[in-house]
PDB file of C-alpha atoms in Angstrom:
ATOM      1  CA  UNK A   1     -21.105  -1.726  -8.896  1.00 60.00           C
ATOM      2  CA  UNK A   2     -20.249   2.600  -9.101  1.00 63.00           C
ATOM      3  CA  UNK A   3     -17.810   2.027  -5.993  1.00 69.00           C
ATOM      4  CA  UNK A   4     -16.401  -0.568  -8.325  1.00 74.00           C
ATOM      5  CA  UNK A   5     -15.638   1.669 -11.253  1.00 78.00           C
ATOM      6  CA  UNK A   6     -13.943   4.450  -9.048  1.00 92.00           C
ATOM      7  CA  UNK A   7     -12.246   2.197  -7.336  1.00 94.00           C
ATOM      8  CA  UNK A   8     -10.479   0.476 -10.952  1.00 95.00           C
ATOM      9  CA  UNK A   9     -10.481   3.993 -12.683  1.00 95.00           C
ATOM     10  CA  UNK A  10      -8.348   5.581  -9.162  1.00 96.00           C
ATOM     11  CA  UNK A  11      -5.922   2.649  -9.260  1.00 96.00           C
ATOM     12  CA  UNK A  12      -5.424   2.768 -13.052  1.00 96.00           C
ATOM     13  CA  UNK A  13      -5.013   6.310 -12.858  1.00 96.00           C
ATOM     14  CA  UNK A  14      -2.681   5.966 -10.355  1.00 97.00           C
ATOM     15  CA  UNK A  15      -1.012   3.435 -12.305  1.00 96.00           C
ATOM     16  CA  UNK A  16      -0.204   5.444 -15.105  1.00 96.00           C
ATOM     17  CA  UNK A  17       1.210   8.691 -13.308  1.00 96.00           C
ATOM     18  CA  UNK A  18       3.305   5.581 -11.779  1.00 96.00           C
ATOM     19  CA  UNK A  19       4.890   4.501 -14.783  1.00 94.00           C
ATOM     20  CA  UNK A  20       5.773   8.453 -16.095  1.00 92.00           C
ATOM     21  CA  UNK A  21       7.267   8.917 -13.120  1.00 93.00           C
ATOM     22  CA  UNK A  22       9.443   5.377 -13.116  1.00 93.00           C
ATOM     23  CA  UNK A  23      10.690   6.798 -15.913  1.00 90.00           C
ATOM     24  CA  UNK A  24      11.465   9.569 -15.591  1.00 89.00           C
ATOM     25  CA  UNK A  25      13.508   8.341 -12.318  1.00 93.00           C
ATOM     26  CA  UNK A  26      15.088   5.732 -14.648  1.00 92.00           C
ATOM     27  CA  UNK A  27      16.660   8.785 -17.045  1.00 93.00           C
ATOM     28  CA  UNK A  28      18.283  10.196 -13.832  1.00 94.00           C
ATOM     29  CA  UNK A  29      19.619   6.677 -12.357  1.00 95.00           C
ATOM     30  CA  UNK A  30      21.166   6.395 -16.287  1.00 94.00           C
ATOM     31  CA  UNK A  31      22.854   9.853 -15.727  1.00 94.00           C
ATOM     32  CA  UNK A  32      24.638   8.913 -12.459  1.00 94.00           C
ATOM     33  CA  UNK A  33      25.048   5.535 -14.096  1.00 94.00           C
ATOM     34  CA  UNK A  34      26.800   7.231 -17.192  1.00 92.00           C
ATOM     35  CA  UNK A  35      28.810   9.293 -14.845  1.00 90.00           C
ATOM     36  CA  UNK A  36      30.220   7.207 -12.671  1.00 90.00           C
ATOM     37  CA  UNK A  37      31.192   4.397 -15.058  1.00 87.00           C
ATOM     38  CA  UNK A  38      32.603   6.679 -17.432  1.00 85.00           C
ATOM     39  CA  UNK A  39      34.608   8.716 -14.557  1.00 83.00           C
ATOM     40  CA  UNK A  40      33.258  12.105 -16.758  1.00 83.00           C
ATOM     41  CA  UNK A  41      31.393  14.438 -14.953  1.00 85.00           C
ATOM     42  CA  UNK A  42      27.786  15.163 -16.872  1.00 85.00           C
ATOM     43  CA  UNK A  43      26.896  18.673 -18.644  1.00 87.00           C
ATOM     44  CA  UNK A  44      26.370  21.261 -16.664  1.00 88.00           C
ATOM     45  CA  UNK A  45      22.877  21.816 -18.087  1.00 91.00           C
ATOM     46  CA  UNK A  46      22.082  18.523 -18.485  1.00 91.00           C
ATOM     47  CA  UNK A  47      22.643  17.762 -14.647  1.00 92.00           C
ATOM     48  CA  UNK A  48      20.972  20.589 -13.520  1.00 93.00           C
ATOM     49  CA  UNK A  49      17.354  19.663 -16.061  1.00 93.00           C
ATOM     50  CA  UNK A  50      17.238  16.372 -14.363  1.00 92.00           C
ATOM     51  CA  UNK A  51      17.348  18.372 -10.806  1.00 92.00           C
ATOM     52  CA  UNK A  52      14.813  20.621 -11.887  1.00 92.00           C
ATOM     53  CA  UNK A  53      12.645  17.869 -13.116  1.00 90.00           C
ATOM     54  CA  UNK A  54      13.699  16.043  -9.479  1.00 91.00           C
ATOM     55  CA  UNK A  55      11.934  19.467  -7.529  1.00 92.00           C
ATOM     56  CA  UNK A  56       8.907  19.712 -10.366  1.00 91.00           C
ATOM     57  CA  UNK A  57       8.473  16.228  -9.865  1.00 92.00           C
ATOM     58  CA  UNK A  58       8.033  16.110  -5.455  1.00 94.00           C
ATOM     59  CA  UNK A  59       4.561  17.506  -5.286  1.00 95.00           C
ATOM     60  CA  UNK A  60       3.259  15.188  -7.812  1.00 95.00           C
ATOM     61  CA  UNK A  61       4.786  12.137  -5.730  1.00 95.00           C
ATOM     62  CA  UNK A  62       3.296  13.480  -2.512  1.00 95.00           C
ATOM     63  CA  UNK A  63      -0.211  13.523  -4.401  1.00 96.00           C
ATOM     64  CA  UNK A  64       0.293  10.053  -5.403  1.00 97.00           C
ATOM     65  CA  UNK A  65       1.474   8.785  -2.295  1.00 97.00           C
ATOM     66  CA  UNK A  66      -1.649  10.235  -0.456  1.00 96.00           C
ATOM     67  CA  UNK A  67      -3.900   9.327  -2.833  1.00 96.00           C
ATOM     68  CA  UNK A  68      -2.752   5.528  -2.618  1.00 97.00           C
ATOM     69  CA  UNK A  69      -3.006   6.448   1.146  1.00 97.00           C
ATOM     70  CA  UNK A  70      -6.265   6.774   0.818  1.00 96.00           C
ATOM     71  CA  UNK A  71      -7.638   3.911  -1.311  1.00 96.00           C
ATOM     72  CA  UNK A  72      -5.877   2.286   1.675  1.00 97.00           C
ATOM     73  CA  UNK A  73      -8.048   3.914   4.222  1.00 96.00           C
ATOM     74  CA  UNK A  74     -11.102   3.567   2.711  1.00 95.00           C
ATOM     75  CA  UNK A  75     -10.645  -0.074   2.541  1.00 96.00           C
ATOM     76  CA  UNK A  76      -9.934  -0.406   6.519  1.00 95.00           C
ATOM     77  CA  UNK A  77     -13.250   1.883   6.714  1.00 93.00           C
ATOM     78  CA  UNK A  78     -15.274  -0.798   4.765  1.00 94.00           C
ATOM     79  CA  UNK A  79     -13.417  -4.033   6.833  1.00 94.00           C
ATOM     80  CA  UNK A  80     -14.696  -2.382   9.965  1.00 91.00           C
ATOM     81  CA  UNK A  81     -18.397  -1.718   8.439  1.00 91.00           C
ATOM     82  CA  UNK A  82     -18.370  -5.311   7.559  1.00 91.00           C
ATOM     83  CA  UNK A  83     -17.184  -6.201  10.791  1.00 89.00           C
ATOM     84  CA  UNK A  84     -19.604  -4.037  12.611  1.00 87.00           C
ATOM     85  CA  UNK A  85     -22.659  -5.526  10.420  1.00 82.00           C
ATOM     86  CA  UNK A  86     -21.854  -8.826  11.511  1.00 82.00           C
ATOM     87  CA  UNK A  87     -21.967  -8.071  14.826  1.00 78.00           C
ATOM     88  CA  UNK A  88     -25.048  -6.671  14.913  1.00 71.00           C
ATOM     89  CA  UNK A  89     -26.911  -9.195  12.559  1.00 70.00           C
ATOM     90  CA  UNK A  90     -29.409 -10.052  14.676  1.00 66.00           C
ATOM     91  CA  UNK A  91     -30.133  -6.601  15.632  1.00 65.00           C
ATOM     92  CA  UNK A  92     -33.941  -6.002  12.993  1.00 64.00           C
ATOM     93  CA  UNK A  93     -33.158  -4.089  10.473  1.00 66.00           C
ATOM     94  CA  UNK A  94     -35.997  -1.157  10.331  1.00 70.00           C
ATOM     95  CA  UNK A  95     -38.348  -3.444   7.734  1.00 64.00           C
ATOM     96  CA  UNK A  96     -37.981  -6.838  10.549  1.00 57.00           C
ATOM     97  CA  UNK A  97     -39.407  -4.612  13.256  1.00 71.00           C
ATOM     98  CA  UNK A  98     -42.329  -3.272  11.101  1.00 71.00           C
ATOM     99  CA  UNK A  99     -42.513  -7.021  10.249  1.00 70.00           C
ATOM    100  CA  UNK A 100     -42.367  -8.272  13.735  1.00 66.00           C
ATOM    101  CA  UNK A 101     -45.692  -5.900  14.345  1.00 64.00           C
ATOM    102  CA  UNK A 102     -47.573  -8.058  12.389  1.00 65.00           C
ATOM    103  CA  UNK A 103     -46.041 -11.438  13.184  1.00 72.00           C
ATOM    104  CA  UNK A 104     -43.079 -12.565  14.883  1.00 68.00           C
ATOM    105  CA  UNK A 105     -42.607 -15.396  13.068  1.00 72.00           C
ATOM    106  CA  UNK A 106     -42.303 -13.510   9.498  1.00 67.00           C
ATOM    107  CA  UNK A 107     -39.678 -11.232  11.511  1.00 64.00           C
ATOM    108  CA  UNK A 108     -37.405 -14.163  12.113  1.00 62.00           C
ATOM    109  CA  UNK A 109     -37.555 -15.869   8.834  1.00 66.00           C
ATOM    110  CA  UNK A 110     -37.036 -12.397   7.610  1.00 63.00           C
ATOM    111  CA  UNK A 111     -33.936 -12.599   9.502  1.00 64.00           C
ATOM    112  CA  UNK A 112     -32.730 -15.993   8.957  1.00 65.00           C
ATOM    113  CA  UNK A 113     -33.092 -15.598   5.223  1.00 65.00           C
ATOM    114  CA  UNK A 114     -30.860 -12.184   5.610  1.00 65.00           C
ATOM    115  CA  UNK A 115     -28.367 -14.432   7.992  1.00 61.00           C
ATOM    116  CA  UNK A 116     -28.212 -17.531   4.869  1.00 67.00           C
ATOM    117  CA  UNK A 117     -27.685 -13.886   2.271  1.00 67.00           C
ATOM    118  CA  UNK A 118     -24.434 -14.444   0.121  1.00 73.00           C
ATOM    119  CA  UNK A 119     -23.984 -10.692  -0.194  1.00 80.00           C
ATOM    120  CA  UNK A 120     -21.609 -10.356   3.334  1.00 85.00           C
ATOM    121  CA  UNK A 121     -19.341 -12.643   1.498  1.00 87.00           C
ATOM    122  CA  UNK A 122     -19.577 -11.350  -2.241  1.00 87.00           C
ATOM    123  CA  UNK A 123     -19.534  -7.882  -0.271  1.00 92.00           C
ATOM    124  CA  UNK A 124     -15.766  -9.309   1.636  1.00 92.00           C
ATOM    125  CA  UNK A 125     -14.781 -11.211  -1.592  1.00 91.00           C
ATOM    126  CA  UNK A 126     -15.268  -7.814  -3.876  1.00 94.00           C
ATOM    127  CA  UNK A 127     -12.728  -6.388  -0.658  1.00 96.00           C
ATOM    128  CA  UNK A 128     -10.190  -8.296  -1.220  1.00 95.00           C
ATOM    129  CA  UNK A 129     -10.220  -7.865  -4.761  1.00 95.00           C
ATOM    130  CA  UNK A 130      -9.658  -4.544  -4.073  1.00 96.00           C
ATOM    131  CA  UNK A 131      -6.855  -5.476  -1.688  1.00 97.00           C
ATOM    132  CA  UNK A 132      -5.203  -7.729  -4.455  1.00 97.00           C
ATOM    133  CA  UNK A 133      -5.317  -5.063  -6.745  1.00 97.00           C
ATOM    134  CA  UNK A 134      -3.940  -1.997  -4.438  1.00 97.00           C
ATOM    135  CA  UNK A 135      -0.982  -4.835  -2.784  1.00 97.00           C
ATOM    136  CA  UNK A 136       0.427  -5.247  -6.521  1.00 97.00           C
ATOM    137  CA  UNK A 137       0.021  -1.970  -7.322  1.00 97.00           C
ATOM    138  CA  UNK A 138       2.393  -0.706  -4.576  1.00 98.00           C
ATOM    139  CA  UNK A 139       4.312  -3.623  -4.549  1.00 97.00           C
ATOM    140  CA  UNK A 140       5.129  -3.289  -8.043  1.00 97.00           C
ATOM    141  CA  UNK A 141       6.253   0.381  -6.978  1.00 97.00           C
ATOM    142  CA  UNK A 142       8.080  -0.470  -4.201  1.00 97.00           C
ATOM    143  CA  UNK A 143      10.343  -3.347  -6.115  1.00 96.00           C
ATOM    144  CA  UNK A 144      11.019  -0.900  -8.688  1.00 96.00           C
ATOM    145  CA  UNK A 145      12.110   1.826  -6.318  1.00 97.00           C
ATOM    146  CA  UNK A 146      14.316  -0.897  -4.618  1.00 97.00           C
ATOM    147  CA  UNK A 147      15.780  -2.140  -7.330  1.00 96.00           C
ATOM    148  CA  UNK A 148      17.110   1.706  -8.954  1.00 96.00           C
ATOM    149  CA  UNK A 149      18.082   2.422  -5.342  1.00 96.00           C
ATOM    150  CA  UNK A 150      19.984  -0.720  -5.107  1.00 96.00           C
ATOM    151  CA  UNK A 151      21.978   0.175  -8.383  1.00 96.00           C
ATOM    152  CA  UNK A 152      22.152   3.726  -7.647  1.00 96.00           C
ATOM    153  CA  UNK A 153      23.622   3.422  -4.518  1.00 96.00           C
ATOM    154  CA  UNK A 154      26.371   1.735  -6.087  1.00 95.00           C
ATOM    155  CA  UNK A 155      26.672   4.309  -9.102  1.00 95.00           C
ATOM    156  CA  UNK A 156      27.045   6.816  -6.576  1.00 95.00           C
ATOM    157  CA  UNK A 157      29.753   5.042  -4.626  1.00 94.00           C
ATOM    158  CA  UNK A 158      31.318   4.637  -7.664  1.00 93.00           C
ATOM    159  CA  UNK A 159      31.181   8.259  -8.400  1.00 91.00           C
ATOM    160  CA  UNK A 160      32.656   9.456  -4.488  1.00 89.00           C
ATOM    161  CA  UNK A 161      35.556   7.071  -4.957  1.00 90.00           C
ATOM    162  CA  UNK A 162      36.736   7.998  -8.371  1.00 85.00           C
ATOM    163  CA  UNK A 163      36.568  12.214  -8.005  1.00 83.00           C
ATOM    164  CA  UNK A 164      40.222  12.440  -7.911  1.00 82.00           C
ATOM    165  CA  UNK A 165      40.537  10.777 -11.572  1.00 82.00           C
ATOM    166  CA  UNK A 166      37.565  13.127 -12.068  1.00 81.00           C
ATOM    167  CA  UNK A 167      38.979  15.619 -10.735  1.00 79.00           C
ATOM    168  CA  UNK A 168      42.293  15.242 -12.936  1.00 79.00           C
ATOM    169  CA  UNK A 169      40.563  14.641 -15.929  1.00 77.00           C
ATOM    170  CA  UNK A 170      38.950  18.526 -15.279  1.00 75.00           C
ATOM    171  CA  UNK A 171      41.963  20.003 -14.555  1.00 75.00           C
ATOM    172  CA  UNK A 172      43.773  18.470 -17.471  1.00 68.00           C
ATOM    173  CA  UNK A 173      47.328  16.722 -17.704  1.00 56.00           C
ATOM    174  CA  UNK A 174      49.624  20.042 -16.672  1.00 50.00           C
ATOM    175  CA  UNK A 175      46.917  21.736 -14.516  1.00 51.00           C
ATOM    176  CA  UNK A 176      45.383  24.523 -17.131  1.00 54.00           C
ATOM    177  CA  UNK A 177      42.341  23.426 -17.948  1.00 65.00           C
ATOM    178  CA  UNK A 178      40.637  24.235 -14.367  1.00 71.00           C
ATOM    179  CA  UNK A 179      41.643  25.484 -11.240  1.00 74.00           C
ATOM    180  CA  UNK A 180      40.640  23.634  -7.798  1.00 73.00           C
ATOM    181  CA  UNK A 181      38.293  25.527  -7.050  1.00 80.00           C
ATOM    182  CA  UNK A 182      36.176  25.054 -10.723  1.00 77.00           C
ATOM    183  CA  UNK A 183      36.586  21.558 -10.036  1.00 78.00           C
ATOM    184  CA  UNK A 184      35.440  21.573  -6.390  1.00 81.00           C
ATOM    185  CA  UNK A 185      32.128  23.886  -8.374  1.00 84.00           C
ATOM    186  CA  UNK A 186      31.834  20.985 -10.870  1.00 82.00           C
ATOM    187  CA  UNK A 187      31.858  17.990  -9.083  1.00 87.00           C
ATOM    188  CA  UNK A 188      30.232  19.367  -5.292  1.00 88.00           C
ATOM    189  CA  UNK A 189      27.014  20.203  -7.368  1.00 89.00           C
ATOM    190  CA  UNK A 190      26.523  16.702  -8.844  1.00 91.00           C
ATOM    191  CA  UNK A 191      27.244  15.296  -5.735  1.00 92.00           C
ATOM    192  CA  UNK A 192      24.427  16.619  -4.310  1.00 93.00           C
ATOM    193  CA  UNK A 193      21.988  15.855  -6.868  1.00 94.00           C
ATOM    194  CA  UNK A 194      22.977  12.495  -7.157  1.00 95.00           C
ATOM    195  CA  UNK A 195      23.042  12.038  -3.207  1.00 95.00           C
ATOM    196  CA  UNK A 196      19.479  13.416  -3.092  1.00 94.00           C
ATOM    197  CA  UNK A 197      18.169  11.308  -5.821  1.00 96.00           C
ATOM    198  CA  UNK A 198      19.480   8.599  -4.219  1.00 96.00           C
ATOM    199  CA  UNK A 199      17.949   9.473  -0.349  1.00 96.00           C
ATOM    200  CA  UNK A 200      14.563  10.493  -2.463  1.00 95.00           C
ATOM    201  CA  UNK A 201      14.195   6.685  -3.811  1.00 96.00           C
ATOM    202  CA  UNK A 202      15.161   5.447  -0.177  1.00 96.00           C
ATOM    203  CA  UNK A 203      11.980   7.783   1.286  1.00 96.00           C
ATOM    204  CA  UNK A 204       9.632   6.828  -1.666  1.00 97.00           C
ATOM    205  CA  UNK A 205      10.357   3.228  -0.911  1.00 97.00           C
ATOM    206  CA  UNK A 206       9.832   3.214   2.677  1.00 97.00           C
ATOM    207  CA  UNK A 207       6.805   5.150   2.273  1.00 97.00           C
ATOM    208  CA  UNK A 208       5.721   2.219   0.059  1.00 97.00           C
ATOM    209  CA  UNK A 209       6.523  -0.312   3.001  1.00 97.00           C
ATOM    210  CA  UNK A 210       4.343   1.876   5.156  1.00 97.00           C
ATOM    211  CA  UNK A 211       1.657   1.711   2.418  1.00 98.00           C
ATOM    212  CA  UNK A 212       2.287  -2.076   2.624  1.00 97.00           C
ATOM    213  CA  UNK A 213       2.377  -2.900   6.151  1.00 95.00           C
ATOM    214  CA  UNK A 214      -1.091  -1.331   6.336  1.00 96.00           C
ATOM    215  CA  UNK A 215      -2.958  -3.225   3.989  1.00 97.00           C
ATOM    216  CA  UNK A 216      -1.448  -6.654   5.133  1.00 94.00           C
ATOM    217  CA  UNK A 217      -2.460  -5.863   8.948  1.00 93.00           C
ATOM    218  CA  UNK A 218      -6.113  -4.987   7.083  1.00 94.00           C
ATOM    219  CA  UNK A 219      -5.743  -7.876   4.805  1.00 93.00           C
ATOM    220  CA  UNK A 220      -5.067 -10.222   7.688  1.00 90.00           C
ATOM    221  CA  UNK A 221      -8.146  -8.660   9.462  1.00 89.00           C
ATOM    222  CA  UNK A 222     -10.435  -9.256   6.618  1.00 93.00           C
ATOM    223  CA  UNK A 223      -9.382 -12.741   5.730  1.00 91.00           C
ATOM    224  CA  UNK A 224     -10.097 -13.601   9.950  1.00 88.00           C
ATOM    225  CA  UNK A 225     -13.480 -11.831   9.178  1.00 90.00           C
ATOM    226  CA  UNK A 226     -14.425 -13.725   5.886  1.00 89.00           C
ATOM    227  CA  UNK A 227     -13.752 -17.079   8.011  1.00 85.00           C
ATOM    228  CA  UNK A 228     -15.832 -16.555  10.281  1.00 84.00           C
ATOM    229  CA  UNK A 229     -19.225 -15.223   8.507  1.00 85.00           C
ATOM    230  CA  UNK A 230     -18.357 -17.821   6.147  1.00 83.00           C
ATOM    231  CA  UNK A 231     -18.520 -20.896   9.176  1.00 80.00           C
ATOM    232  CA  UNK A 232     -21.578 -18.663  10.176  1.00 76.00           C
ATOM    233  CA  UNK A 233     -23.344 -19.287   7.442  1.00 71.00           C
ATOM    234  CA  UNK A 234     -21.996 -22.752   6.860  1.00 70.00           C
ATOM    235  CA  UNK A 235     -20.358 -21.714   3.569  1.00 67.00           C
ATOM    236  CA  UNK A 236     -16.429 -23.039   3.984  1.00 65.00           C
ATOM    237  CA  UNK A 237     -14.134 -21.531   2.386  1.00 63.00           C
ATOM    238  CA  UNK A 238     -15.573 -21.430  -1.319  1.00 60.00           C
ATOM    239  CA  UNK A 239     -14.096 -19.142  -3.422  1.00 63.00           C
ATOM    240  CA  UNK A 240     -10.920 -17.910  -1.565  1.00 77.00           C
ATOM    241  CA  UNK A 241      -8.614 -19.267  -4.211  1.00 79.00           C
ATOM    242  CA  UNK A 242      -4.663 -18.070  -4.612  1.00 79.00           C
ATOM    243  CA  UNK A 243      -5.254 -18.045  -8.097  1.00 84.00           C
ATOM    244  CA  UNK A 244      -8.328 -15.789  -8.039  1.00 86.00           C
ATOM    245  CA  UNK A 245      -6.095 -13.138  -6.135  1.00 91.00           C
ATOM    246  CA  UNK A 246      -1.987 -13.180  -7.539  1.00 92.00           C
ATOM    247  CA  UNK A 247      -0.630 -10.216  -5.562  1.00 93.00           C
ATOM    248  CA  UNK A 248      -1.954 -12.015  -2.547  1.00 92.00           C
ATOM    249  CA  UNK A 249      -1.214 -15.382  -2.725  1.00 89.00           C
ATOM    250  CA  UNK A 250       1.301 -15.853   0.907  1.00 87.00           C
ATOM    251  CA  UNK A 251      -1.927 -14.295   2.786  1.00 85.00           C
ATOM    252  CA  UNK A 252      -4.559 -16.516   1.623  1.00 86.00           C
ATOM    253  CA  UNK A 253      -2.383 -19.913   1.867  1.00 83.00           C
ATOM    254  CA  UNK A 254      -1.949 -19.026   5.104  1.00 81.00           C
ATOM    255  CA  UNK A 255      -5.416 -18.328   5.228  1.00 78.00           C
ATOM    256  CA  UNK A 256      -6.802 -21.642   3.461  1.00 76.00           C
ATOM    257  CA  UNK A 257      -4.650 -24.151   5.522  1.00 76.00           C
ATOM    258  CA  UNK A 258      -5.117 -22.266   9.136  1.00 71.00           C
ATOM    259  CA  UNK A 259      -1.722 -20.738   9.234  1.00 70.00           C
ATOM    260  CA  UNK A 260      -3.307 -17.513   9.697  1.00 66.00           C
ATOM    261  CA  UNK A 261      -3.632 -16.942  13.795  1.00 65.00           C
ATOM    262  CA  UNK A 262      -4.978 -14.372  15.930  1.00 63.00           C
ATOM    263  CA  UNK A 263      -1.745 -14.336  17.435  1.00 66.00           C
ATOM    264  CA  UNK A 264       0.089 -11.075  17.329  1.00 69.00           C
ATOM    265  CA  UNK A 265      -2.537  -9.690  15.233  1.00 74.00           C
ATOM    266  CA  UNK A 266      -3.571  -6.451  17.450  1.00 80.00           C
ATOM    267  CA  UNK A 267       0.474  -5.508  17.863  1.00 85.00           C
ATOM    268  CA  UNK A 268       1.351  -5.794  14.117  1.00 85.00           C
ATOM    269  CA  UNK A 269      -1.619  -3.792  13.574  1.00 88.00           C
ATOM    270  CA  UNK A 270      -1.064  -1.145  16.410  1.00 91.00           C
ATOM    271  CA  UNK A 271       2.572  -0.498  14.344  1.00 93.00           C
ATOM    272  CA  UNK A 272       1.233  -0.671  10.549  1.00 94.00           C
ATOM    273  CA  UNK A 273      -1.604   2.043  12.371  1.00 94.00           C
ATOM    274  CA  UNK A 274       0.961   4.059  14.084  1.00 95.00           C
ATOM    275  CA  UNK A 275       3.423   4.078  11.109  1.00 95.00           C
ATOM    276  CA  UNK A 276       0.746   4.940   8.579  1.00 96.00           C
ATOM    277  CA  UNK A 277      -0.588   7.814  10.693  1.00 95.00           C
ATOM    278  CA  UNK A 278       3.028   9.413  11.083  1.00 95.00           C
ATOM    279  CA  UNK A 279       3.519   9.473   7.368  1.00 95.00           C
ATOM    280  CA  UNK A 280       0.029  10.147   6.349  1.00 95.00           C
ATOM    281  CA  UNK A 281      -1.960  12.136   9.018  1.00 94.00           C
ATOM    282  CA  UNK A 282      -4.642  13.571   7.115  1.00 92.00           C
ATOM    283  CA  UNK A 283      -4.691  10.399   6.017  1.00 91.00           C
ATOM    284  CA  UNK A 284      -4.796   8.245   8.939  1.00 89.00           C
ATOM    285  CA  UNK A 285      -7.366  11.688  10.328  1.00 83.00           C
ATOM    286  CA  UNK A 286      -9.655  11.153   7.970  1.00 70.00           C
ATOM    287  CA  UNK A 287     -10.267   7.383   8.722  1.00 60.00           C
ATOM    288  CA  UNK A 288     -10.124   8.376  13.316  1.00 53.00           C
ATOM    289  CA  UNK A 289     -12.820  10.933  12.198  1.00 52.00           C
ATOM    290  CA  UNK A 290     -15.076   8.622  10.816  1.00 58.00           C
ATOM    291  CA  UNK A 291     -14.011   5.846  13.022  1.00 51.00           C
ATOM    292  CA  UNK A 292     -15.558   8.402  15.797  1.00 51.00           C
ATOM    293  CA  UNK A 293     -18.651   8.657  13.613  1.00 45.00           C
ATOM    294  CA  UNK A 294     -19.279   5.301  13.597  1.00 46.00           C
ATOM    295  CA  UNK A 295     -18.140   4.281  10.252  1.00 45.00           C
ATOM    296  CA  UNK A 296     -14.765   2.765  11.138  1.00 41.00           C
ATOM    297  CA  UNK A 297     -12.420   1.747  13.680  1.00 41.00           C
ATOM    298  CA  UNK A 298     -12.344  -2.253  12.963  1.00 42.00           C
ATOM    299  CA  UNK A 299     -11.626  -4.520  15.797  1.00 48.00           C
ATOM    300  CA  UNK A 300     -12.425  -8.285  15.276  1.00 49.00           C
ATOM    301  CA  UNK A 301     -16.355  -9.181  15.688  1.00 48.00           C
ATOM    302  CA  UNK A 302     -16.886  -9.625  18.988  1.00 44.00           C
ATOM    303  CA  UNK A 303     -18.817 -12.880  18.360  1.00 38.00           C
ATOM    304  CA  UNK A 304     -18.707 -15.532  21.047  1.00 38.00           C
ATOM    305  CA  UNK A 305     -16.263 -18.575  20.293  1.00 37.00           C
ATOM    306  CA  UNK A 306     -14.240 -16.595  17.625  1.00 43.00           C
ATOM    307  CA  UNK A 307     -10.864 -17.683  18.967  1.00 40.00           C
ATOM    308  CA  UNK A 308     -12.035 -21.432  19.343  1.00 38.00           C
ATOM    309  CA  UNK A 309     -13.557 -21.267  15.515  1.00 37.00           C
ATOM    310  CA  UNK A 310      -9.929 -19.620  14.170  1.00 38.00           C
ATOM    311  CA  UNK A 311      -7.953 -21.505  16.021  1.00 39.00           C
ATOM    312  CA  UNK A 312      -9.689 -24.926  14.490  1.00 39.00           C
TER     313      UNK A 312
END
């Protein structure tokens, strides 16, 4: 329960920070739009203030992205733990081993009860809930960034294309208001600020895509593991209704309709893991260290007939 509360609290914290950052980015985008559509350069102090604001926000942005990456990596760890526990389900627990010294039949009954327990599926269902919340958080941010980038790219092109008109305004009708060098001194800083802004939007959206690709590859693993565990316990797909996971509807629907297959899964997962490791090396390194300690390193359960079960 505490782990669930910590996860939910972190999702809420990150969501609040992202909302604040969207407001700041929106102000820079509005300044760019005002500049491009009005053919007027912004006031130098106003432009400098926005540039300073973007620079100051960079460390906070990096911290937010790292926090999201940790949540994604931790989810991958948990899926790996569940997979290994399923693989080792026939290995007696310490208590079952002690019981076996007294009665082999009692030990077997204890194992049967453990295998029939709903706890493994309940845990996988909780991981799906977390994956759904994460997917919603990251997709909302990516969609905002893509929309802002699309609009701001158009405004930046308009701004650059209409520099002659802006320069003419700055120079005045008779060219006496500002010299050519002074015009360049006003326009070039503005272009740089707005170009850096658009480039930053693109980089932020790219980070969201990397997080989503990693998350979706792990979610496919999770759904396949859910099917295997449910089939082994004779429980079917109870509880996997798309409406319960609004941000995973396509994946859940492919799963429930039998369209989610093993074909190409390893390749997709490896590409997602590689991109994740390149963009978030510290978080990926933490995941790898846990794997070496026997705590992660997910691969599909090695039960016999898995592929036959999944391809039905």
